[in-house]
PDB file of C-alpha atoms in Angstrom:
ATOM      1  CA  ILE I  20      -0.093   0.091   0.009  1.00  0.00           C
ATOM      2  CA  ASP I  21       2.791   2.322   0.785  1.00  0.00           C
ATOM      3  CA  ALA I  22       4.610   1.546  -2.590  1.00  0.00           C
ATOM      4  CA  PHE I  23       1.415   2.165  -4.426  1.00  0.00           C
ATOM      5  CA  LEU I  24       0.714   5.513  -2.707  1.00  0.00           C
ATOM      6  CA  LYS I  25       4.226   6.701  -3.071  1.00  0.00           C
ATOM      7  CA  GLU I  26       4.031   6.312  -7.071  1.00  0.00           C
ATOM      8  CA  ARG I  27       0.924   8.393  -6.717  1.00  0.00           C
ATOM      9  CA  GLY I  28       2.349  11.510  -5.058  1.00  0.00           C
ATOM     10  CA  PHE I  29       1.872  10.611  -1.163  1.00  0.00           C
ATOM     11  CA  TYR I  30       5.668  11.700  -0.562  1.00  0.00           C
ATOM     12  CA  PHE I  31       5.150  11.861   3.192  1.00  0.00           C
ATOM     13  CA  PHE I  32       2.911   8.768   3.845  1.00  0.00           C
ATOM     14  CA  SER I  33       4.315   6.211   6.167  1.00  0.00           C
ATOM     15  CA  PRO I  34       3.233   2.350   6.395  1.00  0.00           C
ATOM     16  CA  GLU I  35       2.692   3.270  10.227  1.00  0.00           C
ATOM     17  CA  PHE I  36      -0.232   5.333   9.197  1.00  0.00           C
ATOM     18  CA  ILE I  37      -2.262   2.228   7.741  1.00  0.00           C
ATOM     19  CA  LEU I  38      -4.696   0.598  10.419  1.00  0.00           C
ATOM     20  CA  VAL I  39      -6.100  -3.077   9.796  1.00  0.00           C
ATOM     21  CA  LYS I  40      -9.270  -3.801  11.737  1.00  0.00           C
ATOM     22  CA  THR I  41     -10.174  -7.322  11.958  1.00  0.00           C
ATOM     23  CA  ASP I  42     -13.846  -8.858  12.734  1.00  0.00           C
ATOM     24  CA  THR I  43     -13.591 -12.404  14.142  1.00  0.00           C
ATOM     25  CA  THR I  44     -17.115 -12.589  14.854  1.00  0.00           C
ATOM     26  CA  ILE I  45     -18.577 -13.881  11.588  1.00  0.00           C
ATOM     27  CA  GLY I  46     -18.042 -17.663  12.539  1.00  0.00           C
ATOM     28  CA  ASN I  47     -16.771 -20.681  10.551  1.00  0.00           C
ATOM     29  CA  HIS I  48     -13.064 -19.939  11.185  1.00  0.00           C
ATOM     30  CA  LEU I  49     -13.319 -16.704   9.103  1.00  0.00           C
ATOM     31  CA  VAL I  50     -12.192 -13.225   9.645  1.00  0.00           C
ATOM     32  CA  ASN I  51     -13.350  -9.674   7.873  1.00  0.00           C
ATOM     33  CA  MET I  52     -10.375  -7.470   7.541  1.00  0.00           C
ATOM     34  CA  TYR I  53     -10.684  -3.730   6.702  1.00  0.00           C
ATOM     35  CA  VAL I  54      -7.775  -1.609   5.863  1.00  0.00           C
ATOM     36  CA  THR I  55      -7.928   2.078   6.971  1.00  0.00           C
ATOM     37  CA  VAL I  56      -5.844   5.005   7.569  1.00  0.00           C
ATOM     38  CA  LYS I  57      -5.409   6.305  11.403  1.00  0.00           C
ATOM     39  CA  PRO I  58      -7.279   9.309  11.923  1.00  0.00           C
ATOM     40  CA  ASP I  59      -4.671  11.053  13.518  1.00  0.00           C
ATOM     41  CA  ILE I  60      -2.079  11.149  10.757  1.00  0.00           C
ATOM     42  CA  PRO I  61      -0.189  14.610   9.643  1.00  0.00           C
ATOM     43  CA  PHE I  62      -1.988  16.798   7.318  1.00  0.00           C
ATOM     44  CA  GLU I  63       1.341  16.510   4.817  1.00  0.00           C
ATOM     45  CA  SER I  64       0.676  12.771   4.714  1.00  0.00           C
ATOM     46  CA  ARG I  65      -2.746  13.072   3.066  1.00  0.00           C
ATOM     47  CA  GLU I  66      -1.388  15.487   0.290  1.00  0.00           C
ATOM     48  CA  VAL I  67      -0.539  14.537  -3.278  1.00  0.00           C
ATOM     49  CA  TYR I  68       2.491  16.529  -4.029  1.00  0.00           C
ATOM     50  CA  ARG I  69       4.053  17.650  -7.374  1.00  0.00           C
ATOM     51  CA  ILE I  70       7.584  19.140  -8.121  1.00  0.00           C
ATOM     52  CA  LYS I  71       7.917  22.504  -8.169  1.00  0.00           C
ATOM     53  CA  ASP I  72      11.649  23.535  -8.747  1.00  0.00           C
ATOM     54  CA  VAL I  73      14.557  20.926  -9.481  1.00  0.00           C
ATOM     55  CA  GLN I  74      17.897  22.547  -8.188  1.00  0.00           C
ATOM     56  CA  ILE I  75      21.290  20.985  -9.114  1.00  0.00           C
ATOM     57  CA  TYR I  76      24.391  21.656  -7.347  1.00  0.00           C
ATOM     58  CA  THR I  77      27.393  20.496  -9.461  1.00  0.00           C
ATOM     59  CA  GLY I  78      30.021  21.275  -7.069  1.00  0.00           C
ATOM     60  CA  TYR I  79      28.958  19.637  -3.964  1.00  0.00           C
ATOM     61  CA  SER I  80      31.476  18.776  -1.298  1.00  0.00           C
ATOM     62  CA  LEU I  81      30.787  16.592   1.711  1.00  0.00           C
ATOM     63  CA  ASN I  82      32.681  18.901   4.301  1.00  0.00           C
ATOM     64  CA  MET I  83      30.861  22.118   3.068  1.00  0.00           C
ATOM     65  CA  ASP I  84      29.167  23.854   6.125  1.00  0.00           C
ATOM     66  CA  ARG I  85      26.288  25.301   4.338  1.00  0.00           C
ATOM     67  CA  ILE I  86      25.241  25.581   0.571  1.00  0.00           C
ATOM     68  CA  ASP I  87      23.995  28.933  -0.880  1.00  0.00           C
ATOM     69  CA  SER I  88      20.840  28.373  -1.901  1.00  0.00           C
ATOM     70  CA  SER I  89      20.170  31.452  -3.906  1.00  0.00           C
ATOM     71  CA  ARG I  90      19.133  31.419  -7.295  1.00  0.00           C
ATOM     72  CA  SER I  91      21.390  34.297  -8.109  1.00  0.00           C
ATOM     73  CA  GLN I  92      24.312  32.059  -9.662  1.00  0.00           C
ATOM     74  CA  ALA I  93      21.967  29.472 -11.064  1.00  0.00           C
ATOM     75  CA  GLN I  94      21.388  28.887 -14.832  1.00  0.00           C
ATOM     76  CA  LEU I  95      17.594  28.092 -15.770  1.00  0.00           C
ATOM     77  CA  TYR I  96      17.494  25.531 -18.254  1.00  0.00           C
ATOM     78  CA  LYS I  97      14.181  23.616 -19.465  1.00  0.00           C
ATOM     79  CA  GLY I  98      12.911  24.036 -15.938  1.00  0.00           C
ATOM     80  CA  TYR I  99      16.145  23.125 -14.040  1.00  0.00           C
ATOM     81  CA  TYR I 100      18.278  25.629 -11.959  1.00  0.00           C
ATOM     82  CA  ILE I 101      21.651  24.352 -12.503  1.00  0.00           C
ATOM     83  CA  ILE I 102      24.612  26.044  -9.933  1.00  0.00           C
ATOM     84  CA  ASP I 103      27.578  25.092 -12.030  1.00  0.00           C
ATOM     85  CA  ARG I 104      30.086  27.847 -10.864  1.00  0.00           C
ATOM     86  CA  ARG I 105      33.083  26.397 -12.935  1.00  0.00           C
ATOM     87  CA  LYS I 106      30.894  25.694 -15.940  1.00  0.00           C
ATOM     88  CA  ARG I 107      31.995  21.893 -15.824  1.00  0.00           C
ATOM     89  CA  TYR I 108      28.798  20.682 -17.816  1.00  0.00           C
ATOM     90  CA  LYS I 109      26.431  21.599 -20.417  1.00  0.00           C
ATOM     91  CA  PRO I 110      22.957  22.197 -18.981  1.00  0.00           C
ATOM     92  CA  ARG I 111      21.667  19.731 -21.677  1.00  0.00           C
ATOM     93  CA  MET I 112      23.255  16.588 -19.922  1.00  0.00           C
ATOM     94  CA  PHE I 113      21.274  17.404 -16.797  1.00  0.00           C
ATOM     95  CA  ALA I 114      18.065  17.914 -18.840  1.00  0.00           C
ATOM     96  CA  GLU I 115      18.346  14.591 -20.481  1.00  0.00           C
ATOM     97  CA  THR I 116      19.496  12.752 -17.166  1.00  0.00           C
ATOM     98  CA  MET I 117      17.057  13.994 -14.781  1.00  0.00           C
ATOM     99  CA  LYS I 118      13.438  12.146 -14.790  1.00  0.00           C
ATOM    100  CA  PHE I 119      11.708  14.860 -12.700  1.00  0.00           C
ATOM    101  CA  LYS I 120      10.171  17.748 -14.349  1.00  0.00           C
ATOM    102  CA  PRO I 121       8.618  20.701 -12.836  1.00  0.00           C
ATOM    103  CA  GLY I 122       4.973  20.323 -12.512  1.00  0.00           C
ATOM    104  CA  ASP I 123       5.031  16.155 -12.457  1.00  0.00           C
ATOM    105  CA  ILE I 124       3.672  14.340  -9.626  1.00  0.00           C
ATOM    106  CA  TYR I 125       6.388  12.652  -7.472  1.00  0.00           C
ATOM    107  CA  ASN I 126       6.532   9.138  -7.501  1.00  0.00           C
ATOM    108  CA  ARG I 127       9.446   6.715  -6.439  1.00  0.00           C
ATOM    109  CA  THR I 128      10.123   5.253  -9.348  1.00  0.00           C
ATOM    110  CA  ASP I 129      11.372   8.479 -11.110  1.00  0.00           C
ATOM    111  CA  HIS I 130      13.155   9.386  -7.966  1.00  0.00           C
ATOM    112  CA  ASN I 131      15.152   6.258  -7.824  1.00  0.00           C
ATOM    113  CA  LEU I 132      15.691   6.430 -12.032  1.00  0.00           C
ATOM    114  CA  THR I 133      17.254   9.950 -11.499  1.00  0.00           C
ATOM    115  CA  LEU I 134      19.758   9.034  -8.777  1.00  0.00           C
ATOM    116  CA  ASN I 135      20.687   5.851 -10.946  1.00  0.00           C
ATOM    117  CA  ARG I 136      21.102   7.736 -14.062  1.00  0.00           C
ATOM    118  CA  LEU I 137      23.335  10.309 -12.285  1.00  0.00           C
ATOM    119  CA  VAL I 138      25.360   7.827 -10.627  1.00  0.00           C
ATOM    120  CA  ASN I 139      25.815   5.841 -13.880  1.00  0.00           C
ATOM    121  CA  LEU I 140      27.036   8.784 -15.624  1.00  0.00           C
ATOM    122  CA  ASP I 141      30.392   7.935 -13.881  1.00  0.00           C
ATOM    123  CA  LEU I 142      30.971  11.814 -13.446  1.00  0.00           C
ATOM    124  CA  PHE I 143      30.149  12.128  -9.638  1.00  0.00           C
ATOM    125  CA  LYS I 144      31.735  10.610  -6.615  1.00  0.00           C
ATOM    126  CA  PHE I 145      28.796  11.142  -4.480  1.00  0.00           C
ATOM    127  CA  VAL I 146      25.124  11.678  -5.482  1.00  0.00           C
ATOM    128  CA  LYS I 147      22.841  13.132  -2.929  1.00  0.00           C
ATOM    129  CA  ASN I 148      19.304  14.431  -2.943  1.00  0.00           C
ATOM    130  CA  ARG I 149      16.350  15.770  -0.901  1.00  0.00           C
ATOM    131  CA  PHE I 150      12.878  17.127  -0.949  1.00  0.00           C
ATOM    132  CA  GLU I 151      11.608  19.857   0.541  1.00  0.00           C
ATOM    133  CA  ILE I 152       8.049  21.553   0.955  1.00  0.00           C
ATOM    134  CA  ASN I 153       7.978  24.662  -1.164  1.00  0.00           C
ATOM    135  CA  THR I 154       6.336  27.083   1.247  1.00  0.00           C
ATOM    136  CA  SER I 155       5.795  30.012  -1.680  1.00  0.00           C
ATOM    137  CA  THR I 156       2.825  28.281  -2.782  1.00  0.00           C
ATOM    138  CA  ASP I 157      -0.406  27.480  -1.122  1.00  0.00           C
ATOM    139  CA  THR I 158      -0.629  24.065  -2.945  1.00  0.00           C
ATOM    140  CA  ALA I 159       1.335  20.930  -2.265  1.00  0.00           C
ATOM    141  CA  TYR I 160       4.678  21.456  -3.909  1.00  0.00           C
ATOM    142  CA  LEU I 161       8.042  19.745  -3.298  1.00  0.00           C
ATOM    143  CA  ASP I 162      11.345  21.483  -4.386  1.00  0.00           C
ATOM    144  CA  ALA I 163      13.981  18.859  -5.416  1.00  0.00           C
ATOM    145  CA  PHE I 164      17.770  19.231  -4.534  1.00  0.00           C
ATOM    146  CA  TYR I 165      20.299  17.160  -6.041  1.00  0.00           C
ATOM    147  CA  TYR I 166      23.971  17.730  -4.763  1.00  0.00           C
ATOM    148  CA  LEU I 167      26.615  16.383  -7.002  1.00  0.00           C
ATOM    149  CA  THR I 168      30.234  15.598  -5.756  1.00  0.00           C
ATOM    150  CA  PRO I 169      32.474  15.319  -8.921  1.00  0.00           C
ATOM    151  CA  LEU I 170      35.181  12.776  -9.666  1.00  0.00           C
ATOM    152  CA  PRO I 171      38.586  14.114 -10.866  1.00  0.00           C
ATOM    153  CA  ARG I 172      38.217  14.695 -14.571  1.00  0.00           C
ATOM    154  CA  LYS I 173      41.377  13.209 -15.689  1.00  0.00           C
ATOM    155  CA  SER I 174      42.849   9.855 -14.441  1.00  0.00           C
ATOM    156  CA  LEU I 175      45.993   7.576 -15.044  1.00  0.00           C
ATOM    157  CA  ARG I 176      46.088   4.135 -14.229  1.00  0.00           C
ATOM    158  CA  ALA I 177      49.078   1.756 -14.346  1.00  0.00           C
ATOM    159  CA  GLU I 178      49.158  -2.012 -14.233  1.00  0.00           C
ATOM    160  CA  PHE I 179      51.892  -4.436 -14.029  1.00  0.00           C
ATOM    161  CA  THR I 180      51.446  -8.170 -14.384  1.00  0.00           C
ATOM    162  CA  THR I 181      53.870 -11.124 -14.017  1.00  0.00           C
ATOM    163  CA  THR I 182      52.672 -14.679 -15.154  1.00  0.00           C
ATOM    164  CA  THR I 183      54.435 -17.761 -14.301  1.00  0.00           C
ATOM    165  CA  ARG I 184      53.003 -21.162 -15.885  1.00  0.00           C
ATOM    166  CA  SER I 185      53.970 -25.089 -15.153  1.00  0.00           C
ATOM    167  CA  ASN I 186      55.871 -25.324 -18.390  1.00  0.00           C
ATOM    168  CA  ASN I 187      58.629 -22.603 -17.488  1.00  0.00           C
ATOM    169  CA  LEU I 188      57.268 -19.973 -19.671  1.00  0.00           C
ATOM    170  CA  ASN I 189      57.007 -16.776 -17.716  1.00  0.00           C
ATOM    171  CA  GLY I 190      56.086 -13.469 -18.961  1.00  0.00           C
ATOM    172  CA  SER I 191      55.081  -9.863 -17.829  1.00  0.00           C
ATOM    173  CA  LEU I 192      52.431  -7.322 -18.959  1.00  0.00           C
ATOM    174  CA  ILE I 193      52.515  -3.448 -18.652  1.00  0.00           C
ATOM    175  CA  SER I 194      49.565  -1.607 -19.347  1.00  0.00           C
ATOM    176  CA  VAL I 195      48.851   2.060 -18.866  1.00  0.00           C
ATOM    177  CA  SER I 196      45.451   3.891 -19.556  1.00  0.00           C
ATOM    178  CA  TRP I 197      44.318   7.337 -19.454  1.00  0.00           C
ATOM    179  CA  LYS I 198      40.854   8.472 -18.934  1.00  0.00           C
ATOM    180  CA  ASP I 199      39.087  11.704 -19.367  1.00  0.00           C
ATOM    181  CA  ARG I 200      35.532  12.209 -18.063  1.00  0.00           C
ATOM    182  CA  ASN I 201      33.537  14.605 -19.540  1.00  0.00           C
ATOM    183  CA  ILE I 202      35.642  15.600 -22.265  1.00  0.00           C
ATOM    184  CA  PHE I 203      33.253  17.817 -24.088  1.00  0.00           C
ATOM    185  CA  ARG I 204      31.330  18.910 -20.859  1.00  0.00           C
ATOM    186  CA  GLY I 205      28.496  16.428 -21.810  1.00  0.00           C
ATOM    187  CA  GLY I 206      29.146  13.357 -19.992  1.00  0.00           C
ATOM    188  CA  GLU I 207      31.410  11.814 -22.700  1.00  0.00           C
ATOM    189  CA  HIS I 208      34.228   9.697 -21.639  1.00  0.00           C
ATOM    190  CA  ILE I 209      37.475   9.107 -23.585  1.00  0.00           C
ATOM    191  CA  THR I 210      40.128   6.258 -22.690  1.00  0.00           C
ATOM    192  CA  LEU I 211      43.265   5.709 -24.211  1.00  0.00           C
ATOM    193  CA  SER I 212      45.023   2.338 -23.271  1.00  0.00           C
TER     194      SER I 212
END
């Protein structure tokens, strides 16, 4: 029931709000069960939430004390507020990656799919998100915040392997590979080995 409701915008609903009433008086070893919602659940749990604003912070660090949440440095691209001070990424990449769009009803599938897409870009060490009630409107809206910690753009890897076989044929292998993540600022990778 909780998963069903999370797919339909009930972001703050919790399984603890479900109550199952049983009636064992019908006889013949049968039980009637009635599923209901507890009467004293918070108002937020009864609301269907839509996405209002999506803000993406591309230079987030885990040791940051606070995040500048002002939109003065944000670039608006297809409804997404992208805070990319170093201009490392093209905004188009995020528009293609994000599953949530402003105005969509919240659902857990899109939430998880967006996180998976951001992780699978192999550009970010950490991907963190949170949702917050938008207080500027009188209807039920959530603001989505995505905090992305970038990986080092370039990496060099060297590997040395030795081989010993039972017929006394020994050998060695040296391999070197260089990788550039985000070579054209759109999430592209190039690897030379």
